[in-house]
PDB file of C-alpha atoms and ligand atoms in Angstrom:
ATOM      1  CA  MET A   5      13.706  21.416  -9.099  1.00 37.00           C
ATOM      2  CA  LEU A   6      10.185  21.166  -8.496  1.00 38.00           C
ATOM      3  CA  LYS A   7       8.437  23.567 -11.306  1.00 37.00           C
ATOM      4  CA  PRO A   8       5.233  25.093 -10.258  1.00 36.00           C
ATOM      5  CA  LEU A   9       1.910  24.141 -11.620  1.00 34.00           C
ATOM      6  CA  THR A  10       0.961  27.100 -14.222  1.00 35.00           C
ATOM      7  CA  ALA A  11      -2.468  27.534 -15.273  1.00 34.00           C
ATOM      8  CA  ASN A  12      -2.431  25.977 -18.606  1.00 36.00           C
ATOM      9  CA  SER A  13      -0.112  22.773 -18.010  1.00 38.00           C
ATOM     10  CA  HIS A  14      -1.973  19.518 -17.683  1.00 44.00           C
ATOM     11  CA  PRO A  15      -2.384  18.500 -14.343  1.00 44.00           C
ATOM     12  CA  ILE A  16      -2.118  15.077 -14.553  1.00 52.00           C
ATOM     13  CA  ASP A  17      -1.948  12.815 -17.371  1.00 51.00           C
ATOM     14  CA  ARG A  18      -5.350  10.807 -17.313  1.00 49.00           C
ATOM     15  CA  ASN A  19      -5.759   9.941 -20.727  1.00 50.00           C
ATOM     16  CA  LEU A  20      -8.891  12.128 -21.195  1.00 44.00           C
ATOM     17  CA  ASN A  21     -10.180  11.548 -24.706  1.00 44.00           C
ATOM     18  CA  SER A  22     -11.449   7.945 -23.572  1.00 51.00           C
ATOM     19  CA  SER A  23     -13.368   6.586 -20.337  1.00 49.00           C
ATOM     20  CA  PRO A  24     -13.335   3.044 -20.799  1.00 53.00           C
ATOM     21  CA  LYS A  25     -16.653   1.708 -18.613  1.00 63.00           C
ATOM     22  CA  SER A  26     -15.988  -1.518 -18.959  1.00 93.00           C
ATOM     23  CA  TYR A  27     -13.400  -3.741 -17.300  1.00 97.00           C
ATOM     24  CA  ARG A  28     -10.049  -2.915 -17.520  1.00 98.00           C
ATOM     25  CA  GLY A  29      -7.858  -5.831 -14.743  1.00 98.00           C
ATOM     26  CA  ARG A  30      -3.846  -5.487 -15.218  1.00 98.00           C
ATOM     27  CA  PHE A  31      -0.767  -7.845 -13.173  1.00 98.00           C
ATOM     28  CA  ALA A  32       1.472  -4.853 -12.303  1.00 98.00           C
ATOM     29  CA  PRO A  33       5.062  -7.405 -11.485  1.00 97.00           C
ATOM     30  CA  SER A  34       7.791  -5.107  -9.909  1.00 96.00           C
ATOM     31  CA  PRO A  35      10.567  -7.068 -12.236  1.00 96.00           C
ATOM     32  CA  THR A  36      12.746  -7.303  -8.619  1.00 93.00           C
ATOM     33  CA  GLY A  37      13.442 -11.408  -9.611  1.00 92.00           C
ATOM     34  CA  LEU A  38      11.533 -14.139 -11.746  1.00 93.00           C
ATOM     35  CA  LEU A  39       8.259 -15.417 -11.712  1.00 94.00           C
ATOM     36  CA  HIS A  40       7.266 -17.320  -9.147  1.00 94.00           C
ATOM     37  CA  ILE A  41       4.540 -19.611  -8.415  1.00 94.00           C
ATOM     38  CA  GLY A  42       2.850 -16.601  -6.261  1.00 94.00           C
ATOM     39  CA  SER A  43       3.280 -13.864  -9.118  1.00 95.00           C
ATOM     40  CA  LEU A  44       1.889 -16.690 -11.158  1.00 97.00           C
ATOM     41  CA  ILE A  45      -1.116 -16.294  -8.887  1.00 97.00           C
ATOM     42  CA  GLY A  46      -1.292 -13.164  -9.132  1.00 97.00           C
ATOM     43  CA  ALA A  47      -1.068 -13.046 -12.512  1.00 98.00           C
ATOM     44  CA  LEU A  48      -3.687 -14.980 -13.087  1.00 98.00           C
ATOM     45  CA  ALA A  49      -5.450 -14.565 -10.446  1.00 98.00           C
ATOM     46  CA  SER A  50      -6.218 -10.602 -12.113  1.00 98.00           C
ATOM     47  CA  TYR A  51      -6.445 -12.331 -15.601  1.00 98.00           C
ATOM     48  CA  LEU A  52      -9.211 -14.829 -15.208  1.00 98.00           C
ATOM     49  CA  ASP A  53     -11.005 -12.106 -13.802  1.00 98.00           C
ATOM     50  CA  ALA A  54     -10.996  -9.894 -16.582  1.00 98.00           C
ATOM     51  CA  LYS A  55     -11.681 -12.127 -18.998  1.00 98.00           C
ATOM     52  CA  ALA A  56     -14.372 -14.268 -16.821  1.00 97.00           C
ATOM     53  CA  ASN A  57     -16.084 -10.284 -17.062  1.00 97.00           C
ATOM     54  CA  ASN A  58     -15.383  -9.578 -20.972  1.00 97.00           C
ATOM     55  CA  GLY A  59     -12.572  -7.194 -19.940  1.00 97.00           C
ATOM     56  CA  GLN A  60      -9.215  -6.504 -21.067  1.00 97.00           C
ATOM     57  CA  TRP A  61      -6.063  -7.458 -19.001  1.00 98.00           C
ATOM     58  CA  LEU A  62      -3.277  -4.865 -19.020  1.00 98.00           C
ATOM     59  CA  VAL A  63       0.564  -5.854 -17.847  1.00 98.00           C
ATOM     60  CA  ARG A  64       2.298  -2.860 -15.986  1.00 98.00           C
ATOM     61  CA  MET A  65       6.166  -3.359 -15.319  1.00 98.00           C
ATOM     62  CA  GLU A  66       6.229  -1.660 -11.861  1.00 98.00           C
ATOM     63  CA  ASP A  67      10.415  -0.895 -13.434  1.00 97.00           C
ATOM     64  CA  LEU A  68      10.617   1.810 -10.259  1.00 96.00           C
ATOM     65  CA  ASP A  69      13.464   0.608  -7.975  1.00 95.00           C
ATOM     66  CA  PRO A  70      16.852   0.147 -10.618  1.00 93.00           C
ATOM     67  CA  PRO A  71      19.274  -0.622  -7.582  1.00 93.00           C
ATOM     68  CA  ARG A  72      16.154  -3.726  -6.491  1.00 92.00           C
ATOM     69  CA  GLU A  73      15.781  -5.229  -9.517  1.00 94.00           C
ATOM     70  CA  THR A  74      17.349  -8.130 -11.474  1.00 92.00           C
ATOM     71  CA  VAL A  75      18.852  -7.951 -14.932  1.00 94.00           C
ATOM     72  CA  GLY A  76      16.520  -8.798 -17.593  1.00 96.00           C
ATOM     73  CA  ALA A  77      13.971 -10.173 -14.945  1.00 96.00           C
ATOM     74  CA  ALA A  78      11.229  -7.531 -16.891  1.00 97.00           C
ATOM     75  CA  GLU A  79      12.008  -9.318 -20.583  1.00 97.00           C
ATOM     76  CA  GLN A  80      12.060 -12.622 -18.305  1.00 97.00           C
ATOM     77  CA  ILE A  81       8.372 -11.680 -16.590  1.00 97.00           C
ATOM     78  CA  LEU A  82       6.766 -11.476 -20.172  1.00 98.00           C
ATOM     79  CA  LYS A  83       8.299 -14.793 -21.882  1.00 97.00           C
ATOM     80  CA  ASP A  84       6.770 -16.280 -18.973  1.00 97.00           C
ATOM     81  CA  LEU A  85       3.449 -15.189 -18.633  1.00 98.00           C
ATOM     82  CA  ALA A  86       3.365 -16.061 -22.294  1.00 98.00           C
ATOM     83  CA  ALA A  87       4.631 -19.656 -21.690  1.00 98.00           C
ATOM     84  CA  HIS A  88       1.765 -19.324 -19.393  1.00 98.00           C
ATOM     85  CA  GLY A  89      -1.244 -18.998 -21.802  1.00 98.00           C
ATOM     86  CA  LEU A  90      -1.401 -16.085 -20.492  1.00 98.00           C
ATOM     87  CA  GLN A  91      -1.499 -12.688 -23.023  1.00 98.00           C
ATOM     88  CA  TRP A  92      -1.850  -8.930 -22.289  1.00 98.00           C
ATOM     89  CA  ASP A  93      -4.139  -7.233 -24.452  1.00 98.00           C
ATOM     90  CA  GLU A  94      -2.531  -3.684 -24.623  1.00 97.00           C
ATOM     91  CA  GLU A  95       0.982  -2.362 -24.882  1.00 98.00           C
ATOM     92  CA  VAL A  96       3.412  -3.460 -21.598  1.00 98.00           C
ATOM     93  CA  LEU A  97       3.433  -0.245 -20.016  1.00 98.00           C
ATOM     94  CA  TYR A  98       6.975   0.449 -18.124  1.00 98.00           C
ATOM     95  CA  GLN A  99       6.659   2.902 -15.540  1.00 98.00           C
ATOM     96  CA  SER A 100      10.800   3.525 -16.294  1.00 98.00           C
ATOM     97  CA  GLN A 101       8.903   5.788 -18.649  1.00 98.00           C
ATOM     98  CA  ARG A 102       6.343   7.455 -16.490  1.00 98.00           C
ATOM     99  CA  HIS A 103       8.499   9.429 -14.338  1.00 98.00           C
ATOM    100  CA  LYS A 104       7.472  13.287 -16.284  1.00 98.00           C
ATOM    101  CA  ALA A 105       3.106  12.480 -15.585  1.00 98.00           C
ATOM    102  CA  TYR A 106       4.926  11.708 -11.844  1.00 98.00           C
ATOM    103  CA  GLN A 107       6.238  14.619 -11.356  1.00 97.00           C
ATOM    104  CA  ARG A 108       3.421  16.572 -12.659  1.00 98.00           C
ATOM    105  CA  ALA A 109       1.092  14.887  -9.502  1.00 98.00           C
ATOM    106  CA  ILE A 110       3.476  15.758  -7.319  1.00 97.00           C
ATOM    107  CA  ASP A 111       3.597  19.676  -9.125  1.00 96.00           C
ATOM    108  CA  GLN A 112      -0.225  19.505  -8.730  1.00 97.00           C
ATOM    109  CA  LEU A 113       0.058  18.369  -4.974  1.00 97.00           C
ATOM    110  CA  ILE A 114       2.356  21.178  -3.219  1.00 94.00           C
ATOM    111  CA  THR A 115       0.680  23.482  -5.609  1.00 95.00           C
ATOM    112  CA  GLU A 116      -2.970  22.674  -4.047  1.00 96.00           C
ATOM    113  CA  ASP A 117      -0.626  22.518  -0.585  1.00 94.00           C
ATOM    114  CA  LYS A 118      -1.419  18.943   0.143  1.00 95.00           C
ATOM    115  CA  ALA A 119       2.438  17.480  -0.029  1.00 95.00           C
ATOM    116  CA  PHE A 120       5.558  18.582   1.262  1.00 92.00           C
ATOM    117  CA  LEU A 121       8.766  17.976   1.294  1.00 92.00           C
ATOM    118  CA  CYS A 122      10.620  16.380   4.491  1.00 91.00           C
ATOM    119  CA  SER A 123      13.922  15.767   5.724  1.00 85.00           C
ATOM    120  CA  CYS A 124      13.162  13.815   8.521  1.00 85.00           C
ATOM    121  CA  SER A 125      15.867  11.028   8.632  1.00 79.00           C
ATOM    122  CA  ARG A 126      15.168   7.590  10.066  1.00 78.00           C
ATOM    123  CA  THR A 127      16.111   7.949  13.310  1.00 78.00           C
ATOM    124  CA  GLN A 128      14.118  11.253  13.825  1.00 76.00           C
ATOM    125  CA  LEU A 129      10.831   9.184  12.251  1.00 77.00           C
ATOM    126  CA  GLN A 130      11.603   6.466  14.603  1.00 75.00           C
ATOM    127  CA  SER A 131      10.883   8.212  17.806  1.00 74.00           C
ATOM    128  CA  SER A 132       7.359   8.630  16.552  1.00 75.00           C
ATOM    129  CA  GLN A 133       6.615   5.245  15.688  1.00 75.00           C
ATOM    130  CA  ASN A 134       7.117   5.465  11.611  1.00 77.00           C
ATOM    131  CA  ILE A 135       4.573   8.060  11.350  1.00 84.00           C
ATOM    132  CA  HIS A 136       5.226  11.125  10.251  1.00 83.00           C
ATOM    133  CA  LEU A 137       2.649  13.723  11.150  1.00 78.00           C
ATOM    134  CA  GLY A 138       2.778  17.319  10.457  1.00 76.00           C
ATOM    135  CA  ARG A 139       4.816  19.891   8.050  1.00 74.00           C
ATOM    136  CA  CYS A 140       8.360  20.071   7.981  1.00 75.00           C
ATOM    137  CA  GLN A 141       9.322  23.720   8.854  1.00 60.00           C
ATOM    138  CA  TYR A 142      13.021  22.634   8.909  1.00 55.00           C
ATOM    139  CA  ILE A 143      13.245  21.759   5.103  1.00 55.00           C
ATOM    140  CA  ALA A 144      11.214  24.895   4.168  1.00 53.00           C
ATOM    141  CA  SER A 145      14.325  26.647   5.322  1.00 55.00           C
ATOM    142  CA  GLU A 146      16.743  24.522   3.516  1.00 55.00           C
ATOM    143  CA  PRO A 147      15.661  23.410   0.293  1.00 58.00           C
ATOM    144  CA  GLU A 148      19.677  22.280  -0.355  1.00 62.00           C
ATOM    145  CA  VAL A 149      19.374  19.133   1.727  1.00 69.00           C
ATOM    146  CA  ASP A 150      18.037  15.448   0.503  1.00 84.00           C
ATOM    147  CA  PHE A 151      14.589  16.076   1.280  1.00 89.00           C
ATOM    148  CA  ALA A 152      11.650  13.613   0.297  1.00 93.00           C
ATOM    149  CA  ILE A 153       7.954  14.298  -0.908  1.00 95.00           C
ATOM    150  CA  ARG A 154       5.041  13.780   1.814  1.00 96.00           C
ATOM    151  CA  LEU A 155       1.517  13.405   1.558  1.00 96.00           C
ATOM    152  CA  GLN A 156      -0.756  15.179   4.240  1.00 96.00           C
ATOM    153  CA  VAL A 157      -3.353  12.941   5.531  1.00 96.00           C
ATOM    154  CA  ASP A 158      -6.529  13.271   7.263  1.00 93.00           C
ATOM    155  CA  LYS A 159      -7.788  11.888  10.219  1.00 92.00           C
ATOM    156  CA  GLN A 160     -11.281  11.130   8.596  1.00 94.00           C
ATOM    157  CA  PRO A 161     -11.065   6.834   8.564  1.00 96.00           C
ATOM    158  CA  LEU A 162     -11.128   5.776   4.983  1.00 97.00           C
ATOM    159  CA  ALA A 163     -13.266   2.717   4.529  1.00 98.00           C
ATOM    160  CA  PHE A 164     -13.590   1.072   1.787  1.00 98.00           C
ATOM    161  CA  THR A 165     -15.423  -2.640   0.160  1.00 98.00           C
ATOM    162  CA  ASP A 166     -12.978  -5.517  -0.678  1.00 98.00           C
ATOM    163  CA  ALA A 167     -14.058  -8.135  -2.860  1.00 97.00           C
ATOM    164  CA  ILE A 168     -12.919 -10.867  -1.141  1.00 97.00           C
ATOM    165  CA  GLN A 169     -11.645  -9.588   2.514  1.00 97.00           C
ATOM    166  CA  GLY A 170     -15.156  -6.654   2.686  1.00 97.00           C
ATOM    167  CA  GLN A 171     -14.998  -4.225   4.674  1.00 98.00           C
ATOM    168  CA  TYR A 172     -11.615  -2.783   5.655  1.00 98.00           C
ATOM    169  CA  GLN A 173     -10.928   0.674   7.504  1.00 97.00           C
ATOM    170  CA  GLN A 174      -7.912   2.480   8.436  1.00 97.00           C
ATOM    171  CA  ASN A 175      -6.902   6.020   9.537  1.00 97.00           C
ATOM    172  CA  LEU A 176      -4.191   7.058   7.878  1.00 97.00           C
ATOM    173  CA  GLN A 177      -3.423   9.692  10.409  1.00 94.00           C
ATOM    174  CA  GLN A 178      -2.893   7.268  13.135  1.00 94.00           C
ATOM    175  CA  GLN A 179      -1.897   3.902  11.454  1.00 95.00           C
ATOM    176  CA  VAL A 180       0.314   5.553   8.368  1.00 95.00           C
ATOM    177  CA  GLY A 181       0.471   9.120   9.172  1.00 94.00           C
ATOM    178  CA  ASP A 182       1.784  11.660   5.925  1.00 96.00           C
ATOM    179  CA  PHE A 183       3.344   9.407   3.262  1.00 96.00           C
ATOM    180  CA  VAL A 184       6.324   9.710   0.440  1.00 96.00           C
ATOM    181  CA  LEU A 185       5.450  10.369  -2.969  1.00 98.00           C
ATOM    182  CA  ARG A 186       9.357  10.611  -3.529  1.00 97.00           C
ATOM    183  CA  ARG A 187      11.703   9.118  -1.631  1.00 95.00           C
ATOM    184  CA  LYS A 188      14.843  11.321  -0.579  1.00 92.00           C
ATOM    185  CA  ASP A 189      16.987   9.148  -2.990  1.00 91.00           C
ATOM    186  CA  GLN A 190      14.640  11.153  -5.850  1.00 92.00           C
ATOM    187  CA  PHE A 191      13.039   7.822  -7.206  1.00 96.00           C
ATOM    188  CA  PHE A 192       9.208   7.695  -6.865  1.00 98.00           C
ATOM    189  CA  ALA A 193       7.586   5.895  -3.931  1.00 98.00           C
ATOM    190  CA  TYR A 194       5.270   2.600  -5.150  1.00 98.00           C
ATOM    191  CA  GLN A 195       1.692   4.712  -4.039  1.00 98.00           C
ATOM    192  CA  LEU A 196       2.413   6.972  -6.191  1.00 98.00           C
ATOM    193  CA  ALA A 197       3.367   5.275  -9.174  1.00 98.00           C
ATOM    194  CA  VAL A 198       0.460   3.544  -8.673  1.00 98.00           C
ATOM    195  CA  VAL A 199      -2.611   5.570  -8.095  1.00 98.00           C
ATOM    196  CA  ILE A 200      -0.974   7.713 -11.524  1.00 98.00           C
ATOM    197  CA  ASP A 201      -0.925   4.376 -13.872  1.00 98.00           C
ATOM    198  CA  ASP A 202      -4.646   2.863 -12.686  1.00 98.00           C
ATOM    199  CA  ALA A 203      -5.786   5.991 -13.945  1.00 98.00           C
ATOM    200  CA  PHE A 204      -3.287   6.338 -16.730  1.00 98.00           C
ATOM    201  CA  GLN A 205      -4.283   2.722 -18.162  1.00 98.00           C
ATOM    202  CA  HIS A 206      -8.320   3.724 -16.908  1.00 97.00           C
ATOM    203  CA  ILE A 207      -8.132   0.131 -14.291  1.00 98.00           C
ATOM    204  CA  THR A 208     -11.493  -0.765 -13.066  1.00 98.00           C
ATOM    205  CA  HIS A 209     -10.361  -3.373 -11.116  1.00 98.00           C
ATOM    206  CA  VAL A 210      -7.781  -4.550  -8.789  1.00 98.00           C
ATOM    207  CA  VAL A 211      -6.349  -8.026  -8.419  1.00 98.00           C
ATOM    208  CA  ARG A 212      -3.866  -8.500  -6.234  1.00 98.00           C
ATOM    209  CA  GLY A 213      -2.262  -9.995  -3.222  1.00 97.00           C
ATOM    210  CA  SER A 214      -3.251  -9.103   0.326  1.00 97.00           C
ATOM    211  CA  ASP A 215       0.213  -8.153   0.979  1.00 95.00           C
ATOM    212  CA  LEU A 216      -1.470  -4.806  -0.292  1.00 97.00           C
ATOM    213  CA  LEU A 217      -4.211  -4.552   0.910  1.00 98.00           C
ATOM    214  CA  ASP A 218      -3.471  -2.391   3.809  1.00 97.00           C
ATOM    215  CA  SER A 219      -1.673   0.134   0.951  1.00 98.00           C
ATOM    216  CA  THR A 220      -5.141   0.433  -0.500  1.00 98.00           C
ATOM    217  CA  PRO A 221      -6.287   3.415   1.514  1.00 98.00           C
ATOM    218  CA  ARG A 222      -3.499   5.272   1.356  1.00 98.00           C
ATOM    219  CA  GLN A 223      -3.966   4.778  -2.934  1.00 98.00           C
ATOM    220  CA  ILE A 224      -7.488   6.006  -2.551  1.00 98.00           C
ATOM    221  CA  TYR A 225      -6.811   8.554  -0.296  1.00 98.00           C
ATOM    222  CA  LEU A 226      -3.982   9.463  -3.180  1.00 98.00           C
ATOM    223  CA  GLN A 227      -6.461   8.655  -5.709  1.00 98.00           C
ATOM    224  CA  GLN A 228      -9.821  11.127  -3.792  1.00 98.00           C
ATOM    225  CA  GLN A 229      -6.876  14.490  -3.141  1.00 98.00           C
ATOM    226  CA  LEU A 230      -5.322  14.272  -7.410  1.00 98.00           C
ATOM    227  CA  GLY A 231     -10.123  13.440  -8.155  1.00 98.00           C
ATOM    228  CA  LEU A 232      -9.241  10.266  -9.247  1.00 98.00           C
ATOM    229  CA  THR A 233     -11.796   7.815  -9.642  1.00 97.00           C
ATOM    230  CA  THR A 234     -11.229   5.162  -7.419  1.00 98.00           C
ATOM    231  CA  PRO A 235     -11.192   1.062  -8.714  1.00 98.00           C
ATOM    232  CA  HIS A 236     -12.635  -1.760  -7.217  1.00 98.00           C
ATOM    233  CA  TYR A 237     -10.732  -3.790  -5.389  1.00 98.00           C
ATOM    234  CA  CYS A 238     -10.242  -7.420  -4.518  1.00 98.00           C
ATOM    235  CA  HIS A 239      -7.044  -8.944  -2.900  1.00 98.00           C
ATOM    236  CA  PHE A 240      -6.690 -12.123  -1.910  1.00 97.00           C
ATOM    237  CA  PRO A 241      -4.533 -14.883   0.749  1.00 96.00           C
ATOM    238  CA  VAL A 242      -1.190 -14.901  -0.709  1.00 94.00           C
ATOM    239  CA  ILE A 243       1.031 -17.405  -0.766  1.00 93.00           C
ATOM    240  CA  THR A 244       3.843 -18.946   2.436  1.00 91.00           C
ATOM    241  CA  ASN A 245       6.221 -21.104   2.624  1.00 88.00           C
ATOM    242  CA  LEU A 246       6.817 -23.294   5.797  1.00 85.00           C
ATOM    243  CA  GLN A 247       7.909 -20.842   7.678  1.00 86.00           C
ATOM    244  CA  HIS A 248       5.187 -18.305   7.074  1.00 85.00           C
ATOM    245  CA  GLN A 249       6.848 -15.824   4.860  1.00 87.00           C
ATOM    246  CA  LYS A 250       5.604 -14.663   1.159  1.00 84.00           C
ATOM    247  CA  LEU A 251       7.418 -15.846  -1.457  1.00 82.00           C
ATOM    248  CA  SER A 252      10.478 -13.562  -3.331  1.00 76.00           C
ATOM    249  CA  LYS A 253      13.461 -13.381  -4.027  1.00 73.00           C
ATOM    250  CA  GLN A 254      14.528 -12.775  -0.742  1.00 78.00           C
ATOM    251  CA  THR A 255      12.952 -16.091   1.075  1.00 80.00           C
ATOM    252  CA  PHE A 256      14.630 -17.657  -2.691  1.00 79.00           C
ATOM    253  CA  ALA A 257      11.539 -18.451  -4.115  1.00 81.00           C
ATOM    254  CA  PRO A 258      12.112 -20.859  -7.209  1.00 86.00           C
ATOM    255  CA  ALA A 259      11.507 -19.393  -9.834  1.00 91.00           C
ATOM    256  CA  LEU A 260       9.395 -20.969 -12.790  1.00 93.00           C
ATOM    257  CA  SER A 261       9.944 -23.635 -15.573  1.00 94.00           C
ATOM    258  CA  ASN A 262       7.752 -22.828 -18.682  1.00 96.00           C
ATOM    259  CA  GLN A 263       8.558 -26.249 -19.022  1.00 96.00           C
ATOM    260  CA  GLN A 264       6.080 -27.146 -16.316  1.00 96.00           C
ATOM    261  CA  ALA A 265       3.865 -23.920 -17.456  1.00 97.00           C
ATOM    262  CA  LEU A 266       0.715 -26.721 -17.306  1.00 97.00           C
ATOM    263  CA  THR A 267       1.370 -28.152 -14.219  1.00 96.00           C
ATOM    264  CA  ASN A 268       2.332 -24.629 -12.859  1.00 96.00           C
ATOM    265  CA  LEU A 269      -1.113 -23.075 -13.825  1.00 97.00           C
ATOM    266  CA  GLN A 270      -3.114 -26.121 -11.991  1.00 96.00           C
ATOM    267  CA  GLN A 271      -1.212 -25.508  -8.728  1.00 95.00           C
ATOM    268  CA  ALA A 272      -2.073 -21.610  -8.858  1.00 96.00           C
ATOM    269  CA  LEU A 273      -5.929 -22.817  -9.992  1.00 97.00           C
ATOM    270  CA  SER A 274      -6.297 -24.956  -6.820  1.00 96.00           C
ATOM    271  CA  PHE A 275      -4.127 -22.507  -4.614  1.00 95.00           C
ATOM    272  CA  LEU A 276      -7.512 -20.424  -5.664  1.00 97.00           C
ATOM    273  CA  GLN A 277      -9.345 -22.785  -4.906  1.00 96.00           C
ATOM    274  CA  GLN A 278     -11.412 -22.942  -8.119  1.00 97.00           C
ATOM    275  CA  PRO A 279     -12.427 -25.976  -8.764  1.00 93.00           C
ATOM    276  CA  ALA A 280     -10.173 -28.807 -10.380  1.00 92.00           C
ATOM    277  CA  ALA A 281     -10.656 -29.258 -15.078  1.00 94.00           C
ATOM    278  CA  SER A 282     -11.497 -31.672 -16.760  1.00 93.00           C
ATOM    279  CA  THR A 283      -8.638 -34.138 -17.882  1.00 94.00           C
ATOM    280  CA  ALA A 284      -9.644 -33.532 -21.664  1.00 95.00           C
ATOM    281  CA  ALA A 285      -9.583 -29.150 -20.433  1.00 95.00           C
ATOM    282  CA  ALA A 286      -6.550 -29.758 -18.599  1.00 96.00           C
ATOM    283  CA  LYS A 287      -4.928 -31.530 -22.233  1.00 96.00           C
ATOM    284  CA  SER A 288      -3.626 -27.669 -23.224  1.00 97.00           C
ATOM    285  CA  ILE A 289      -2.374 -24.251 -21.805  1.00 98.00           C
ATOM    286  CA  ASN A 290      -5.481 -23.048 -23.828  1.00 97.00           C
ATOM    287  CA  SER A 291      -8.183 -25.643 -22.838  1.00 97.00           C
ATOM    288  CA  LEU A 292      -7.474 -24.970 -19.493  1.00 98.00           C
ATOM    289  CA  LEU A 293      -7.733 -21.442 -19.343  1.00 98.00           C
ATOM    290  CA  ASP A 294     -10.839 -21.711 -21.073  1.00 98.00           C
ATOM    291  CA  TRP A 295     -12.019 -23.731 -18.778  1.00 97.00           C
ATOM    292  CA  ALA A 296     -10.464 -21.595 -16.050  1.00 98.00           C
ATOM    293  CA  ILE A 297     -12.409 -18.481 -17.435  1.00 98.00           C
ATOM    294  CA  GLU A 298     -15.769 -20.076 -17.699  1.00 97.00           C
ATOM    295  CA  HIS A 299     -15.644 -21.055 -14.137  1.00 97.00           C
ATOM    296  CA  TRP A 300     -14.245 -18.811 -12.439  1.00 98.00           C
ATOM    297  CA  SER A 301     -15.404 -18.172  -8.643  1.00 97.00           C
ATOM    298  CA  ILE A 302     -14.556 -15.149  -6.703  1.00 96.00           C
ATOM    299  CA  ALA A 303     -16.764 -16.527  -3.922  1.00 97.00           C
ATOM    300  CA  ASN A 304     -14.244 -19.735  -3.910  1.00 97.00           C
ATOM    301  CA  ILE A 305     -11.209 -18.219  -2.749  1.00 97.00           C
ATOM    302  CA  PRO A 306     -10.575 -17.952   0.618  1.00 94.00           C
ATOM    303  CA  LYS A 307     -11.110 -15.023   2.887  1.00 94.00           C
ATOM    304  CA  GLN A 308      -7.459 -15.650   4.679  1.00 89.00           C
ATOM    305  CA  LEU A 309      -4.569 -12.998   4.397  1.00 92.00           C
ATOM    306  CA  ALA A 310      -2.204 -16.002   3.465  1.00 91.00           C
ATOM    307  CA  ILE A 311      -2.321 -19.715   3.059  1.00 90.00           C
ATOM    308  CA  THR A 312       0.866 -21.984   3.501  1.00 90.00           C
ATOM    309  CA  ALA A 313       1.974 -24.066   0.192  1.00 87.00           C
ATOM    310  CA  ALA A 314       0.319 -27.040  -0.145  1.00 81.00           C
ATOM    311  CA  PRO A 315       3.406 -29.683  -0.415  1.00 74.00           C
ATOM    312  CA  THR A 316       2.265 -30.502  -3.763  1.00 78.00           C
ATOM    313  CA  ILE A 317       3.967 -26.994  -5.075  1.00 80.00           C
ATOM    314  CA  ALA A 318       7.695 -27.463  -4.706  1.00 73.00           C
ATOM    315  CA  LEU A 319       9.528 -24.504  -2.583  1.00 75.00           C
TER     316      LEU A 319
HETATM  317  N1  LIG B 158       4.957  -3.605  -8.057  1.00 82.11           N
HETATM  318  C1  LIG B 158       3.574  -4.554  -7.033  1.00 82.11           C
HETATM  319  C2  LIG B 158       3.992  -5.599  -6.620  1.00 82.11           C
HETATM  320  O1  LIG B 158       5.121  -6.910  -7.293  1.00 82.11           O
HETATM  321  C3  LIG B 158       1.918  -4.565  -7.123  1.00 82.11           C
HETATM  322  C4  LIG B 158       1.610  -3.435  -7.476  1.00 82.11           C
HETATM  323  C5  LIG B 158       0.648  -3.606  -7.150  1.00 82.11           C
HETATM  324  O2  LIG B 158      -0.519  -4.449  -7.606  1.00 82.11           O
HETATM  325  O3  LIG B 158      -0.903  -2.331  -7.055  1.00 82.11           O
HETATM  326  O4  LIG B 158       4.266  -6.531  -5.350  1.00 82.11           O
END
């Protein structure tokens, strides 16, 4: 099943022909549910930061995990983004079409002895607080059992500077352990796919919610193992409901109404603590977005990991 790399096979497709230096941002929804105010904030923040920097804004559909997906959600998310005036600049990339690229990266990491096969059960991992360290000897002799593929981490602390959260450091060995690149059920892991596709799409700036802040050192470490460039990162606070839960399908976050697009955008801008638009600017979606691009300021966004939704937002 695991095909080692041959000498002339392409290690990982990096879209090598061109390497644009200018700003390229992205919004990468998982189609597990419909767009809600939390995901609109993410779409808007990444869009405004790209446009305020004369950049391109891409949309990538992270449809990696079909059992968790909602039928029709991917198409509806794209319709909702368009209804909110958030128009992407290139063709949408679907992760369901990218399995070969993910497998190539895994093959490379295994050939270079950086990744390994693991058959540990949840119960086995519980005894080490779910931190897996060191190679699984067992799997090497039992290749027919279900196995995951993990990346071996090292003991160096990994630090980066986030545009909002500032300096952030993690010790992967102590805090995360050898992490999964392909799951036992054979689905590719988010951590792998996001790194391969950020590189493939030449993303220079990642603007996303703070729930992914602690995934970032794993992504930077993986970029380093694959020889890929690390983009700039910016993690804004996530919006929570009154029970302090991140909005999601599981917490019954209401889907956005496209009839209320202008109000939705104003609420998202207010959450990001951007200045309120003039009455003239707030007349249409396009004029509101133009105004917001012109007045966009990352410095206004609070350095918090989470903020409870204002009472004006119906949840
Ligand atoms: N697909 C992820 C999500 O919807 C976001 C991934 C990312 O922005 O890196 O939470």
